[in-house]
PDB file of C-alpha atoms in Angstrom:
ATOM      1  CA  MET G 272       0.000   0.000   0.000  1.00 36.00           C
ATOM      2  CA  SER G 273       1.045   3.608  -0.422  1.00 41.00           C
ATOM      3  CA  ARG G 274      -0.243   7.114   0.213  1.00 38.00           C
ATOM      4  CA  ILE G 275       0.141   7.722  -3.519  1.00 40.00           C
ATOM      5  CA  ASP G 276      -1.914   5.889  -6.139  1.00 45.00           C
ATOM      6  CA  PRO G 277       0.623   4.753  -8.775  1.00 46.00           C
ATOM      7  CA  GLU G 278      -2.114   5.054 -11.419  1.00 53.00           C
ATOM      8  CA  GLN G 279      -2.022   8.812 -10.949  1.00 58.00           C
ATOM      9  CA  ASN G 280       1.537   8.815 -12.274  1.00 71.00           C
ATOM     10  CA  ARG G 281       0.626   7.059 -15.496  1.00 78.00           C
ATOM     11  CA  PRO G 282       1.431   9.307 -18.468  1.00 88.00           C
ATOM     12  CA  ILE G 283      -1.539  10.304 -20.615  1.00 91.00           C
ATOM     13  CA  ASN G 284      -1.128  10.048 -24.381  1.00 94.00           C
ATOM     14  CA  PRO G 285      -1.468  13.578 -25.862  1.00 96.00           C
ATOM     15  CA  ALA G 286      -2.930  12.404 -29.184  1.00 96.00           C
ATOM     16  CA  ARG G 287      -6.304  13.996 -29.930  1.00 96.00           C
ATOM     17  CA  HIS G 288      -7.308  11.306 -32.433  1.00 96.00           C
ATOM     18  CA  PHE G 289      -5.979   7.902 -33.487  1.00 95.00           C
ATOM     19  CA  PHE G 290      -6.576   7.506 -37.207  1.00 97.00           C
ATOM     20  CA  GLU G 291      -6.773   4.289 -39.246  1.00 95.00           C
ATOM     21  CA  TRP G 292      -7.096   3.571 -42.936  1.00 95.00           C
ATOM     22  CA  SER G 293      -9.963   1.395 -44.174  1.00 92.00           C
ATOM     23  CA  GLY G 294      -8.801  -0.415 -47.307  1.00 92.00           C
ATOM     24  CA  LYS G 295     -12.281  -1.749 -48.017  1.00 89.00           C
ATOM     25  CA  ASP G 296     -13.868   1.709 -48.034  1.00 89.00           C
ATOM     26  CA  GLY G 297     -10.812   3.711 -49.033  1.00 93.00           C
ATOM     27  CA  GLU G 298     -11.244   6.180 -46.182  1.00 95.00           C
ATOM     28  CA  LEU G 299      -9.367   7.514 -43.174  1.00 96.00           C
ATOM     29  CA  THR G 300     -11.281   7.344 -39.885  1.00 94.00           C
ATOM     30  CA  TYR G 301     -10.898   7.915 -36.170  1.00 94.00           C
ATOM     31  CA  TYR G 302     -12.904   6.333 -33.358  1.00 91.00           C
ATOM     32  CA  ASP G 303     -15.187   8.487 -31.219  1.00 88.00           C
ATOM     33  CA  LYS G 304     -17.760   6.677 -29.101  1.00 87.00           C
ATOM     34  CA  GLU G 305     -19.692   9.936 -28.613  1.00 85.00           C
ATOM     35  CA  LYS G 306     -20.265  10.481 -32.338  1.00 84.00           C
ATOM     36  CA  THR G 307     -22.062   8.722 -35.168  1.00 83.00           C
ATOM     37  CA  ARG G 308     -21.042   8.768 -38.814  1.00 85.00           C
ATOM     38  CA  PRO G 309     -22.300  11.811 -40.746  1.00 80.00           C
ATOM     39  CA  ASP G 310     -23.291   9.586 -43.688  1.00 79.00           C
ATOM     40  CA  VAL G 311     -25.682   7.330 -41.748  1.00 83.00           C
ATOM     41  CA  ALA G 312     -28.690   8.337 -43.868  1.00 87.00           C
ATOM     42  CA  GLU G 313     -26.800   7.550 -47.064  1.00 86.00           C
ATOM     43  CA  ILE G 314     -25.727   4.144 -45.751  1.00 86.00           C
ATOM     44  CA  GLU G 315     -29.295   3.360 -44.635  1.00 88.00           C
ATOM     45  CA  ALA G 316     -30.523   4.183 -48.151  1.00 91.00           C
ATOM     46  CA  GLN G 317     -27.949   1.791 -49.642  1.00 87.00           C
ATOM     47  CA  ILE G 318     -29.059  -0.939 -47.239  1.00 88.00           C
ATOM     48  CA  ALA G 319     -32.736  -0.381 -48.135  1.00 92.00           C
ATOM     49  CA  ASN G 320     -32.057  -0.504 -51.883  1.00 89.00           C
ATOM     50  CA  LEU G 321     -29.991  -3.677 -51.627  1.00 89.00           C
ATOM     51  CA  THR G 322     -32.533  -5.340 -49.351  1.00 90.00           C
ATOM     52  CA  ALA G 323     -35.309  -4.545 -51.826  1.00 91.00           C
ATOM     53  CA  SER G 324     -33.242  -5.959 -54.678  1.00 91.00           C
ATOM     54  CA  LEU G 325     -32.896  -9.358 -52.969  1.00 89.00           C
ATOM     55  CA  ALA G 326     -36.339 -10.381 -54.235  1.00 88.00           C
ATOM     56  CA  THR G 327     -35.107 -10.320 -57.834  1.00 90.00           C
ATOM     57  CA  THR G 328     -31.502 -11.311 -57.164  1.00 90.00           C
ATOM     58  CA  PRO G 329     -30.479 -14.768 -58.487  1.00 91.00           C
ATOM     59  CA  ASP G 330     -29.857 -17.302 -55.726  1.00 88.00           C
ATOM     60  CA  VAL G 331     -26.171 -17.618 -56.641  1.00 85.00           C
ATOM     61  CA  ALA G 332     -25.671 -13.907 -55.961  1.00 87.00           C
ATOM     62  CA  LYS G 333     -27.813 -13.517 -52.816  1.00 85.00           C
ATOM     63  CA  LYS G 334     -25.017 -14.404 -50.422  1.00 88.00           C
ATOM     64  CA  ALA G 335     -22.752 -11.738 -51.903  1.00 86.00           C
ATOM     65  CA  VAL G 336     -25.513  -9.120 -51.627  1.00 87.00           C
ATOM     66  CA  ASN G 337     -26.273 -10.137 -48.043  1.00 87.00           C
ATOM     67  CA  ASP G 338     -22.580  -9.854 -47.196  1.00 85.00           C
ATOM     68  CA  ILE G 339     -22.552  -6.303 -48.561  1.00 85.00           C
ATOM     69  CA  ILE G 340     -25.671  -5.476 -46.535  1.00 86.00           C
ATOM     70  CA  ASN G 341     -24.092  -6.835 -43.345  1.00 85.00           C
ATOM     71  CA  ASP G 342     -20.926  -4.833 -43.980  1.00 83.00           C
ATOM     72  CA  LEU G 343     -22.974  -1.674 -44.467  1.00 83.00           C
ATOM     73  CA  LYS G 344     -24.877  -2.322 -41.232  1.00 86.00           C
ATOM     74  CA  LYS G 345     -21.616  -2.654 -39.307  1.00 82.00           C
ATOM     75  CA  LYS G 346     -20.318   0.526 -40.918  1.00 79.00           C
ATOM     76  CA  LYS G 347     -23.532   2.417 -40.069  1.00 81.00           C
ATOM     77  CA  ASP G 348     -23.460   1.346 -36.425  1.00 78.00           C
ATOM     78  CA  SER G 349     -19.753   1.992 -35.930  1.00 82.00           C
ATOM     79  CA  HIS G 350     -18.294   5.080 -34.295  1.00 82.00           C
ATOM     80  CA  ASN G 351     -15.503   5.333 -36.862  1.00 88.00           C
ATOM     81  CA  ILE G 352     -15.729   8.910 -38.061  1.00 91.00           C
ATOM     82  CA  PRO G 353     -14.496   9.507 -41.634  1.00 92.00           C
ATOM     83  CA  VAL G 354     -11.954  12.259 -42.276  1.00 94.00           C
ATOM     84  CA  LYS G 355     -12.048  14.411 -45.375  1.00 94.00           C
ATOM     85  CA  THR G 356      -9.207  13.668 -47.783  1.00 95.00           C
ATOM     86  CA  PRO G 357      -6.760  14.798 -48.995  1.00 96.00           C
ATOM     87  CA  PHE G 358      -5.557  14.902 -45.377  1.00 97.00           C
ATOM     88  CA  THR G 359      -2.367  16.823 -44.621  1.00 97.00           C
ATOM     89  CA  PHE G 360      -0.190  15.961 -41.634  1.00 98.00           C
ATOM     90  CA  ILE G 361       3.331  16.505 -40.316  1.00 98.00           C
ATOM     91  CA  VAL G 362       5.253  13.516 -38.953  1.00 98.00           C
ATOM     92  CA  LEU G 363       6.513  14.038 -35.395  1.00 98.00           C
ATOM     93  CA  ASP G 364       7.718  10.536 -34.475  1.00 97.00           C
ATOM     94  CA  ARG G 365       7.279   6.866 -35.350  1.00 97.00           C
ATOM     95  CA  MET G 366       6.662   3.984 -32.937  1.00 97.00           C
ATOM     96  CA  ILE G 367       5.746   0.301 -33.198  1.00 96.00           C
ATOM     97  CA  THR G 368       2.920  -1.674 -31.615  1.00 95.00           C
ATOM     98  CA  LEU G 369       1.103  -4.960 -32.281  1.00 95.00           C
ATOM     99  CA  GLY G 370      -2.641  -5.208 -32.832  1.00 93.00           C
ATOM    100  CA  GLY G 371      -5.280  -6.943 -34.902  1.00 91.00           C
ATOM    101  CA  TYR G 372      -8.345  -9.114 -34.659  1.00 90.00           C
ATOM    102  CA  ASN G 373      -8.801 -12.883 -34.359  1.00 91.00           C
ATOM    103  CA  LYS G 374     -12.030 -13.579 -36.271  1.00 88.00           C
ATOM    104  CA  SER G 375     -12.367 -17.217 -35.208  1.00 89.00           C
ATOM    105  CA  GLU G 376     -12.214 -16.296 -31.513  1.00 90.00           C
ATOM    106  CA  SER G 377     -13.778 -12.820 -31.887  1.00 89.00           C
ATOM    107  CA  ILE G 378     -11.071 -11.095 -29.869  1.00 91.00           C
ATOM    108  CA  GLY G 379      -8.992  -7.996 -30.544  1.00 92.00           C
ATOM    109  CA  TYR G 380      -5.301  -7.725 -29.729  1.00 94.00           C
ATOM    110  CA  TYR G 381      -3.341  -4.746 -28.435  1.00 93.00           C
ATOM    111  CA  SER G 382       0.142  -4.279 -27.013  1.00 94.00           C
ATOM    112  CA  ASN G 383       2.571  -1.796 -25.534  1.00 93.00           C
ATOM    113  CA  GLU G 384       4.354   0.683 -27.747  1.00 94.00           C
ATOM    114  CA  ILE G 385       8.083   0.455 -28.471  1.00 94.00           C
ATOM    115  CA  LYS G 386      10.635   2.675 -30.164  1.00 94.00           C
ATOM    116  CA  LYS G 387      11.008   1.942 -33.871  1.00 91.00           C
ATOM    117  CA  ASP G 388      14.763   1.368 -33.647  1.00 92.00           C
ATOM    118  CA  GLU G 389      14.303  -1.207 -30.846  1.00 94.00           C
ATOM    119  CA  LEU G 390      12.200  -3.701 -32.829  1.00 93.00           C
ATOM    120  CA  LYS G 391      14.811  -6.447 -32.485  1.00 93.00           C
ATOM    121  CA  THR G 392      15.440  -5.957 -28.769  1.00 94.00           C
ATOM    122  CA  ALA G 393      12.259  -4.620 -27.116  1.00 93.00           C
ATOM    123  CA  ILE G 394       9.693  -6.845 -25.429  1.00 93.00           C
ATOM    124  CA  PHE G 395       6.082  -6.773 -26.596  1.00 94.00           C
ATOM    125  CA  LYS G 396       3.270  -7.603 -24.188  1.00 93.00           C
ATOM    126  CA  VAL G 397       0.182  -8.607 -26.157  1.00 95.00           C
ATOM    127  CA  ARG G 398      -3.255  -8.666 -24.530  1.00 93.00           C
ATOM    128  CA  SER G 399      -6.891  -9.261 -25.397  1.00 93.00           C
ATOM    129  CA  LYS G 400     -10.130  -9.253 -23.414  1.00 92.00           C
ATOM    130  CA  ASN G 401      -9.039 -12.663 -22.104  1.00 92.00           C
ATOM    131  CA  GLY G 402      -5.877 -11.225 -20.550  1.00 93.00           C
ATOM    132  CA  ALA G 403      -2.246 -11.809 -21.477  1.00 93.00           C
ATOM    133  CA  GLU G 404      -1.814 -13.517 -24.858  1.00 95.00           C
ATOM    134  CA  ALA G 405       1.924 -13.368 -25.590  1.00 94.00           C
ATOM    135  CA  GLU G 406       5.118 -11.727 -24.406  1.00 94.00           C
ATOM    136  CA  GLY G 407       8.537 -11.543 -26.013  1.00 94.00           C
ATOM    137  CA  LEU G 408      10.510 -10.301 -28.990  1.00 95.00           C
ATOM    138  CA  TYR G 409       8.641  -9.614 -32.202  1.00 94.00           C
ATOM    139  CA  GLU G 410      10.550 -12.378 -34.007  1.00 93.00           C
ATOM    140  CA  ASN G 411       9.286 -14.894 -31.440  1.00 93.00           C
ATOM    141  CA  ILE G 412       5.674 -13.666 -31.333  1.00 93.00           C
ATOM    142  CA  LYS G 413       4.808 -13.043 -34.992  1.00 89.00           C
ATOM    143  CA  GLY G 414       2.766 -15.786 -36.590  1.00 88.00           C
ATOM    144  CA  LYS G 415       1.731 -17.333 -33.263  1.00 90.00           C
ATOM    145  CA  LEU G 416      -1.540 -15.399 -32.814  1.00 93.00           C
ATOM    146  CA  SER G 417      -4.033 -15.427 -35.673  1.00 92.00           C
ATOM    147  CA  GLY G 418      -4.766 -11.903 -36.853  1.00 92.00           C
ATOM    148  CA  LEU G 419      -1.934 -10.242 -34.927  1.00 93.00           C
ATOM    149  CA  LYS G 420      -0.319  -7.548 -37.075  1.00 92.00           C
ATOM    150  CA  TYR G 421       2.764  -5.371 -36.942  1.00 94.00           C
ATOM    151  CA  THR G 422       1.586  -1.775 -36.767  1.00 95.00           C
ATOM    152  CA  GLU G 423       3.533   1.444 -37.119  1.00 97.00           C
ATOM    153  CA  VAL G 424       2.143   4.289 -35.035  1.00 97.00           C
ATOM    154  CA  VAL G 425       2.969   7.514 -36.864  1.00 98.00           C
ATOM    155  CA  TYR G 426       2.582  10.438 -34.479  1.00 98.00           C
ATOM    156  CA  ILE G 427       1.545  13.536 -36.374  1.00 98.00           C
ATOM    157  CA  ALA G 428       0.623  17.196 -36.163  1.00 98.00           C
ATOM    158  CA  PHE G 429      -2.671  17.992 -37.884  1.00 97.00           C
ATOM    159  CA  VAL G 430      -5.128  20.867 -38.024  1.00 96.00           C
ATOM    160  CA  GLU G 431      -8.612  20.632 -36.557  1.00 94.00           C
ATOM    161  CA  GLU G 432     -10.843  23.606 -35.756  1.00 90.00           C
ATOM    162  CA  LYS G 433      -8.062  25.881 -37.070  1.00 91.00           C
ATOM    163  CA  GLU G 434      -5.615  24.660 -34.413  1.00 94.00           C
ATOM    164  CA  PHE G 435      -2.638  22.282 -34.550  1.00 96.00           C
ATOM    165  CA  HIS G 436      -3.009  19.095 -32.512  1.00 97.00           C
ATOM    166  CA  ILE G 437      -1.049  15.922 -31.865  1.00 98.00           C
ATOM    167  CA  GLY G 438      -2.556  12.822 -33.414  1.00 97.00           C
ATOM    168  CA  ALA G 439      -1.450   9.358 -34.538  1.00 98.00           C
ATOM    169  CA  ILE G 440      -2.086   7.209 -37.600  1.00 97.00           C
ATOM    170  CA  ARG G 441      -1.977   3.450 -37.115  1.00 95.00           C
ATOM    171  CA  MET G 442      -0.390   1.967 -40.240  1.00 95.00           C
ATOM    172  CA  SER G 443      -1.046  -1.743 -40.854  1.00 92.00           C
ATOM    173  CA  GLY G 444      -1.978  -3.963 -43.782  1.00 90.00           C
ATOM    174  CA  SER G 445      -2.393  -2.013 -47.025  1.00 91.00           C
ATOM    175  CA  SER G 446      -1.668   1.345 -45.372  1.00 95.00           C
ATOM    176  CA  LEU G 447       1.609   0.028 -43.927  1.00 95.00           C
ATOM    177  CA  THR G 448       2.721  -1.234 -47.341  1.00 94.00           C
ATOM    178  CA  ALA G 449       1.881   2.105 -48.953  1.00 95.00           C
ATOM    179  CA  TRP G 450       3.644   3.976 -46.133  1.00 97.00           C
ATOM    180  CA  PHE G 451       6.808   1.881 -46.433  1.00 95.00           C
ATOM    181  CA  ASN G 452       6.787   2.405 -50.190  1.00 95.00           C
ATOM    182  CA  TYR G 453       6.552   6.152 -49.621  1.00 96.00           C
ATOM    183  CA  VAL G 454       9.313   6.288 -46.994  1.00 96.00           C
ATOM    184  CA  ASN G 455      11.702   3.703 -48.452  1.00 94.00           C
ATOM    185  CA  GLY G 456      10.874   3.976 -52.135  1.00 94.00           C
ATOM    186  CA  GLU G 457       8.898   1.345 -54.030  1.00 91.00           C
ATOM    187  CA  VAL G 458      10.676  -1.568 -55.686  1.00 88.00           C
ATOM    188  CA  ASP G 459       9.144  -3.712 -58.424  1.00 85.00           C
ATOM    189  CA  PRO G 460       8.761  -7.211 -56.886  1.00 82.00           C
ATOM    190  CA  LYS G 461       9.554  -8.906 -60.206  1.00 85.00           C
ATOM    191  CA  THR G 462      12.386  -6.838 -61.663  1.00 86.00           C
ATOM    192  CA  LYS G 463      13.689  -5.578 -58.267  1.00 83.00           C
ATOM    193  CA  LYS G 464      14.133  -2.176 -59.877  1.00 86.00           C
ATOM    194  CA  ARG G 465      13.273   0.963 -57.958  1.00 87.00           C
ATOM    195  CA  ILE G 466       9.966   2.467 -59.082  1.00 88.00           C
ATOM    196  CA  SER G 467       9.942   5.535 -56.857  1.00 90.00           C
ATOM    197  CA  SER G 468      12.418   7.491 -54.756  1.00 92.00           C
ATOM    198  CA  PRO G 469      12.399   7.365 -50.945  1.00 95.00           C
ATOM    199  CA  ASN G 470      11.009  10.299 -48.973  1.00 96.00           C
ATOM    200  CA  ASP G 471      12.200  11.665 -45.647  1.00 97.00           C
ATOM    201  CA  PRO G 472       9.000  11.532 -43.533  1.00 97.00           C
ATOM    202  CA  TYR G 473      10.338  14.302 -41.288  1.00 97.00           C
ATOM    203  CA  LYS G 474      10.785  16.746 -44.141  1.00 96.00           C
ATOM    204  CA  GLY G 475       7.860  19.077 -44.777  1.00 97.00           C
ATOM    205  CA  ALA G 476       4.358  17.649 -44.584  1.00 97.00           C
ATOM    206  CA  VAL G 477       2.638  14.571 -46.029  1.00 98.00           C
ATOM    207  CA  VAL G 478      -0.642  14.576 -47.941  1.00 98.00           C
ATOM    208  CA  LEU G 479      -2.731  11.400 -47.706  1.00 98.00           C
ATOM    209  CA  SER G 480      -5.374  10.625 -50.301  1.00 97.00           C
ATOM    210  CA  LYS G 481      -7.290   7.632 -51.668  1.00 96.00           C
ATOM    211  CA  GLY G 482      -5.301   5.509 -54.085  1.00 95.00           C
ATOM    212  CA  GLU G 483      -6.540   3.527 -57.072  1.00 94.00           C
ATOM    213  CA  GLU G 484      -8.427   0.281 -56.509  1.00 93.00           C
ATOM    214  CA  LEU G 485      -6.218  -2.812 -56.341  1.00 92.00           C
ATOM    215  CA  ILE G 486      -7.086  -6.508 -56.522  1.00 89.00           C
ATOM    216  CA  ASN G 487      -5.522  -9.207 -54.362  1.00 85.00           C
ATOM    217  CA  GLY G 488      -7.136 -12.530 -55.297  1.00 85.00           C
ATOM    218  CA  GLU G 489     -10.865 -12.023 -54.787  1.00 79.00           C
ATOM    219  CA  THR G 490     -10.328  -8.981 -52.591  1.00 84.00           C
ATOM    220  CA  ARG G 491     -10.666  -5.447 -53.893  1.00 87.00           C
ATOM    221  CA  TYR G 492      -9.271  -2.615 -51.795  1.00 92.00           C
ATOM    222  CA  TYR G 493      -8.024   0.945 -51.920  1.00 94.00           C
ATOM    223  CA  PRO G 494      -4.586   1.701 -50.477  1.00 95.00           C
ATOM    224  CA  PRO G 495      -3.740   5.227 -49.343  1.00 97.00           C
ATOM    225  CA  MET G 496      -1.440   7.389 -51.419  1.00 96.00           C
ATOM    226  CA  PHE G 497       1.170   9.737 -49.912  1.00 97.00           C
ATOM    227  CA  ILE G 498       2.906  12.745 -51.412  1.00 97.00           C
ATOM    228  CA  GLN G 499       5.305  15.244 -49.858  1.00 97.00           C
ATOM    229  CA  LYS G 500       4.434  18.904 -49.383  1.00 96.00           C
ATOM    230  CA  GLU G 501       6.506  21.901 -48.371  1.00 96.00           C
ATOM    231  CA  ILE G 502       5.567  23.881 -45.265  1.00 96.00           C
ATOM    232  CA  LYS G 503       6.251  27.409 -44.027  1.00 95.00           C
ATOM    233  CA  PRO G 504       8.941  28.104 -41.367  1.00 95.00           C
ATOM    234  CA  GLU G 505       6.278  29.062 -38.814  1.00 95.00           C
ATOM    235  CA  THR G 506       4.488  25.772 -39.424  1.00 96.00           C
ATOM    236  CA  GLU G 507       7.776  23.928 -38.953  1.00 96.00           C
ATOM    237  CA  GLN G 508       8.202  25.664 -35.591  1.00 96.00           C
ATOM    238  CA  LYS G 509       4.720  24.604 -34.469  1.00 96.00           C
ATOM    239  CA  ALA G 510       5.595  21.036 -35.403  1.00 97.00           C
ATOM    240  CA  ILE G 511       8.817  21.246 -33.378  1.00 97.00           C
ATOM    241  CA  ASP G 512       6.882  22.537 -30.356  1.00 97.00           C
ATOM    242  CA  LEU G 513       4.456  19.620 -30.586  1.00 98.00           C
ATOM    243  CA  THR G 514       7.365  17.196 -31.018  1.00 97.00           C
ATOM    244  CA  ILE G 515       8.814  18.447 -27.719  1.00 97.00           C
ATOM    245  CA  THR G 516       5.451  17.841 -26.019  1.00 97.00           C
ATOM    246  CA  LEU G 517       5.271  14.361 -27.546  1.00 97.00           C
ATOM    247  CA  SER G 518       8.855  13.523 -26.562  1.00 96.00           C
ATOM    248  CA  GLU G 519       8.105  14.488 -22.960  1.00 95.00           C
ATOM    249  CA  TYR G 520       5.175  12.081 -22.995  1.00 95.00           C
ATOM    250  CA  HIS G 521       7.293   9.263 -24.432  1.00 94.00           C
ATOM    251  CA  LYS G 522      10.042   9.952 -21.923  1.00 92.00           C
ATOM    252  CA  ALA G 523       7.508   9.488 -19.131  1.00 92.00           C
ATOM    253  CA  TYR G 524       5.876   6.549 -20.924  1.00 91.00           C
ATOM    254  CA  PHE G 525       9.081   4.528 -21.178  1.00 90.00           C
ATOM    255  CA  ALA G 526      10.175   5.498 -17.672  1.00 86.00           C
ATOM    256  CA  TYR G 527       6.866   4.412 -16.162  1.00 81.00           C
ATOM    257  CA  GLN G 528       7.384   1.551 -13.738  1.00 48.00           C
ATOM    258  CA  TRP G 529       5.007  -1.168 -14.912  1.00 50.00           C
ATOM    259  CA  LYS G 530       3.841  -3.695 -12.363  1.00 42.00           C
ATOM    260  CA  ASP G 531       4.732  -7.361 -12.556  1.00 36.00           C
ATOM    261  CA  SER G 532       1.902  -8.649 -14.721  1.00 35.00           C
ATOM    262  CA  THR G 533       2.166  -8.889 -18.491  1.00 38.00           C
ATOM    263  CA  VAL G 534      -0.303  -6.144 -19.296  1.00 37.00           C
ATOM    264  CA  GLY G 535       0.378  -3.804 -22.192  1.00 35.00           C
ATOM    265  CA  THR G 536      -1.094  -0.415 -22.908  1.00 37.00           C
ATOM    266  CA  GLU G 537      -3.760   0.441 -25.467  1.00 38.00           C
ATOM    267  CA  GLU G 538      -2.781   4.061 -25.683  1.00 37.00           C
ATOM    268  CA  THR G 539      -1.439   3.656 -29.196  1.00 37.00           C
ATOM    269  CA  ALA G 540      -4.592   2.034 -30.474  1.00 37.00           C
ATOM    270  CA  ALA G 541      -7.463   4.439 -29.935  1.00 35.00           C
ATOM    271  CA  PRO G 542      -8.055   7.676 -28.056  1.00 33.00           C
ATOM    272  CA  GLU G 543     -10.318   5.873 -25.597  1.00 32.00           C
ATOM    273  CA  THR G 544      -7.726   3.222 -24.750  1.00 32.00           C
ATOM    274  CA  SER G 545      -5.295   3.356 -21.867  1.00 29.00           C
ATOM    275  CA  VAL G 546      -4.718   0.373 -19.591  1.00 27.00           C
ATOM    276  CA  ALA G 547      -2.152   0.186 -16.797  1.00 26.00           C
ATOM    277  CA  GLU G 548      -0.795  -3.163 -15.656  1.00 25.00           C
ATOM    278  CA  THR G 549      -2.239  -4.915 -12.637  1.00 22.00           C
ATOM    279  CA  ILE G 550      -0.782  -7.718 -10.541  1.00 21.00           C
ATOM    280  CA  GLU G 551      -3.818  -9.958 -11.073  1.00 27.00           C
ATOM    281  CA  GLU G 552      -5.348 -10.760 -14.429  1.00 27.00           C
ATOM    282  CA  PRO G 553      -8.516  -8.665 -14.943  1.00 28.00           C
ATOM    283  CA  LYS G 554     -11.739 -10.660 -15.080  1.00 31.00           C
ATOM    284  CA  ALA G 555     -13.992 -10.225 -18.092  1.00 33.00           C
ATOM    285  CA  GLU G 556     -16.714  -8.536 -16.058  1.00 34.00           C
ATOM    286  CA  THR G 557     -14.258  -5.984 -14.647  1.00 40.00           C
ATOM    287  CA  ARG G 558     -12.896  -4.844 -17.983  1.00 42.00           C
ATOM    288  CA  SER G 559     -12.815  -1.104 -18.355  1.00 43.00           C
ATOM    289  CA  ALA G 560     -14.835   0.784 -20.926  1.00 45.00           C
ATOM    290  CA  LYS G 561     -11.534   1.667 -22.562  1.00 42.00           C
ATOM    291  CA  GLU G 562     -10.616  -2.002 -23.019  1.00 45.00           C
ATOM    292  CA  ILE G 563     -14.004  -2.746 -24.549  1.00 46.00           C
ATOM    293  CA  ALA G 564     -13.656   0.248 -26.882  1.00 48.00           C
ATOM    294  CA  MET G 565     -10.249  -1.018 -28.010  1.00 47.00           C
ATOM    295  CA  GLU G 566     -11.631  -4.466 -28.821  1.00 50.00           C
ATOM    296  CA  LYS G 567     -14.439  -2.951 -30.891  1.00 50.00           C
ATOM    297  CA  GLN G 568     -11.933  -0.737 -32.694  1.00 50.00           C
ATOM    298  CA  ALA G 569      -9.658  -3.718 -33.407  1.00 50.00           C
ATOM    299  CA  ALA G 570     -12.560  -5.703 -34.832  1.00 48.00           C
ATOM    300  CA  VAL G 571     -13.741  -2.933 -37.138  1.00 46.00           C
ATOM    301  CA  SER G 572     -10.206  -2.064 -38.178  1.00 47.00           C
ATOM    302  CA  SER G 573      -9.325  -5.639 -39.082  1.00 46.00           C
ATOM    303  CA  GLU G 574     -12.508  -6.229 -41.065  1.00 43.00           C
ATOM    304  CA  ALA G 575     -12.206  -2.897 -42.831  1.00 42.00           C
ATOM    305  CA  ASP G 576      -8.754  -3.613 -44.202  1.00 47.00           C
ATOM    306  CA  PRO G 577      -8.712  -6.944 -46.061  1.00 39.00           C
ATOM    307  CA  PHE G 578      -5.014  -6.749 -46.913  1.00 40.00           C
ATOM    308  CA  ASP G 579      -3.686  -8.682 -43.920  1.00 41.00           C
ATOM    309  CA  ASP G 580      -0.031  -9.069 -44.839  1.00 42.00           C
ATOM    310  CA  ASP G 581       2.440  -8.291 -42.077  1.00 41.00           C
ATOM    311  CA  LEU G 582       5.782  -6.635 -42.684  1.00 38.00           C
ATOM    312  CA  PRO G 583       6.411  -6.278 -46.436  1.00 34.00           C
ATOM    313  CA  PHE G 584      10.010  -7.447 -46.072  1.00 32.00           C
TER     314      PHE G 584
END
C-alpha cells in the first residue's frame, strides 16, 4: 500500500485522435464513441435498396448481396468517423505496436508501444479481453496469434478547428505497405528495380489521399497514397513545439514503472484506450470501458482492411 496511487503517475497520451485507414472503403477514420457517422442516412438508403433488390436477385448472388448489406450495417453502427481527404499531416515521431483481430475467436489484440529502432530488442506484451496472450521479442511472437499484425504508429501534427493538434495514424496492412513504399521507395517485386524514390518523412508535410483500386485474389481494396508537401517556417516551428510535447510524454511513458503482470497499454490504439498493468489478471466482467472500446476498434479495423499481410520485407 502507499499514500500515492501509482495510477495517478501514469502518463496520458497527448494524441487527440488515433486515425486508421480502411482499405475496403478507401477512407481515413478515427474512433469516437460519442459520435455517429455523418453519412448514416446515405448508408441506410444503400441498405434499403440492396434489401429490396434481394427479391429479384439470383440465388447464386444472394449471399454476396447479403454480405454487402451486413458490412454496411456494421459501418452504419460503428463510431468510426471519416476524415475528409486529402488529409495533410506533419510527422513528429514513429513507434511500433502490435494489434489486430482474431475472427475465429472474436477477440482484438493490443500491445505496448516500443521505439522503432528497438524492434529487435524490445519486449512486446500482447493482450486481449481474455488477458495476457503473448510476451517476447517480435521475431518470437509473430505468426503465433491469428490476426496479430505489426503496426507502425505515426505520431503527427494535424489541423482541426483551425488549431494544430497531436494525433497518430496506425499503419497496418495495405496502409503500412503504402507507407513503407513512400518512406523507403517502391521496388518492383519482379524486376527488383526501384519504381519511386524514398522520402524523408520528417521533411515538410505529407498529404494522404485515396489511391486507385487494387485486386488481391478475390479482394478489392483501396490503399492510401502519400505525397510530400513543403511547409512554411512558422508551421515547422509549431511542429517542433508539438514534437517536444510528444517527446516528454514518451520519456515518461518509457520510464513508467510497470507492475509485474504482463499487461500492455492500449494508448497507441485508440483515443479511448489506456490500460495500466495490474498484478492480477482482470476478469472479463471488470474490464474497463476503454478495453471494450479497443476491442471494438480492433474488430472494425481488421474487417475494414482486407489486406492482412504483415511486414512487407
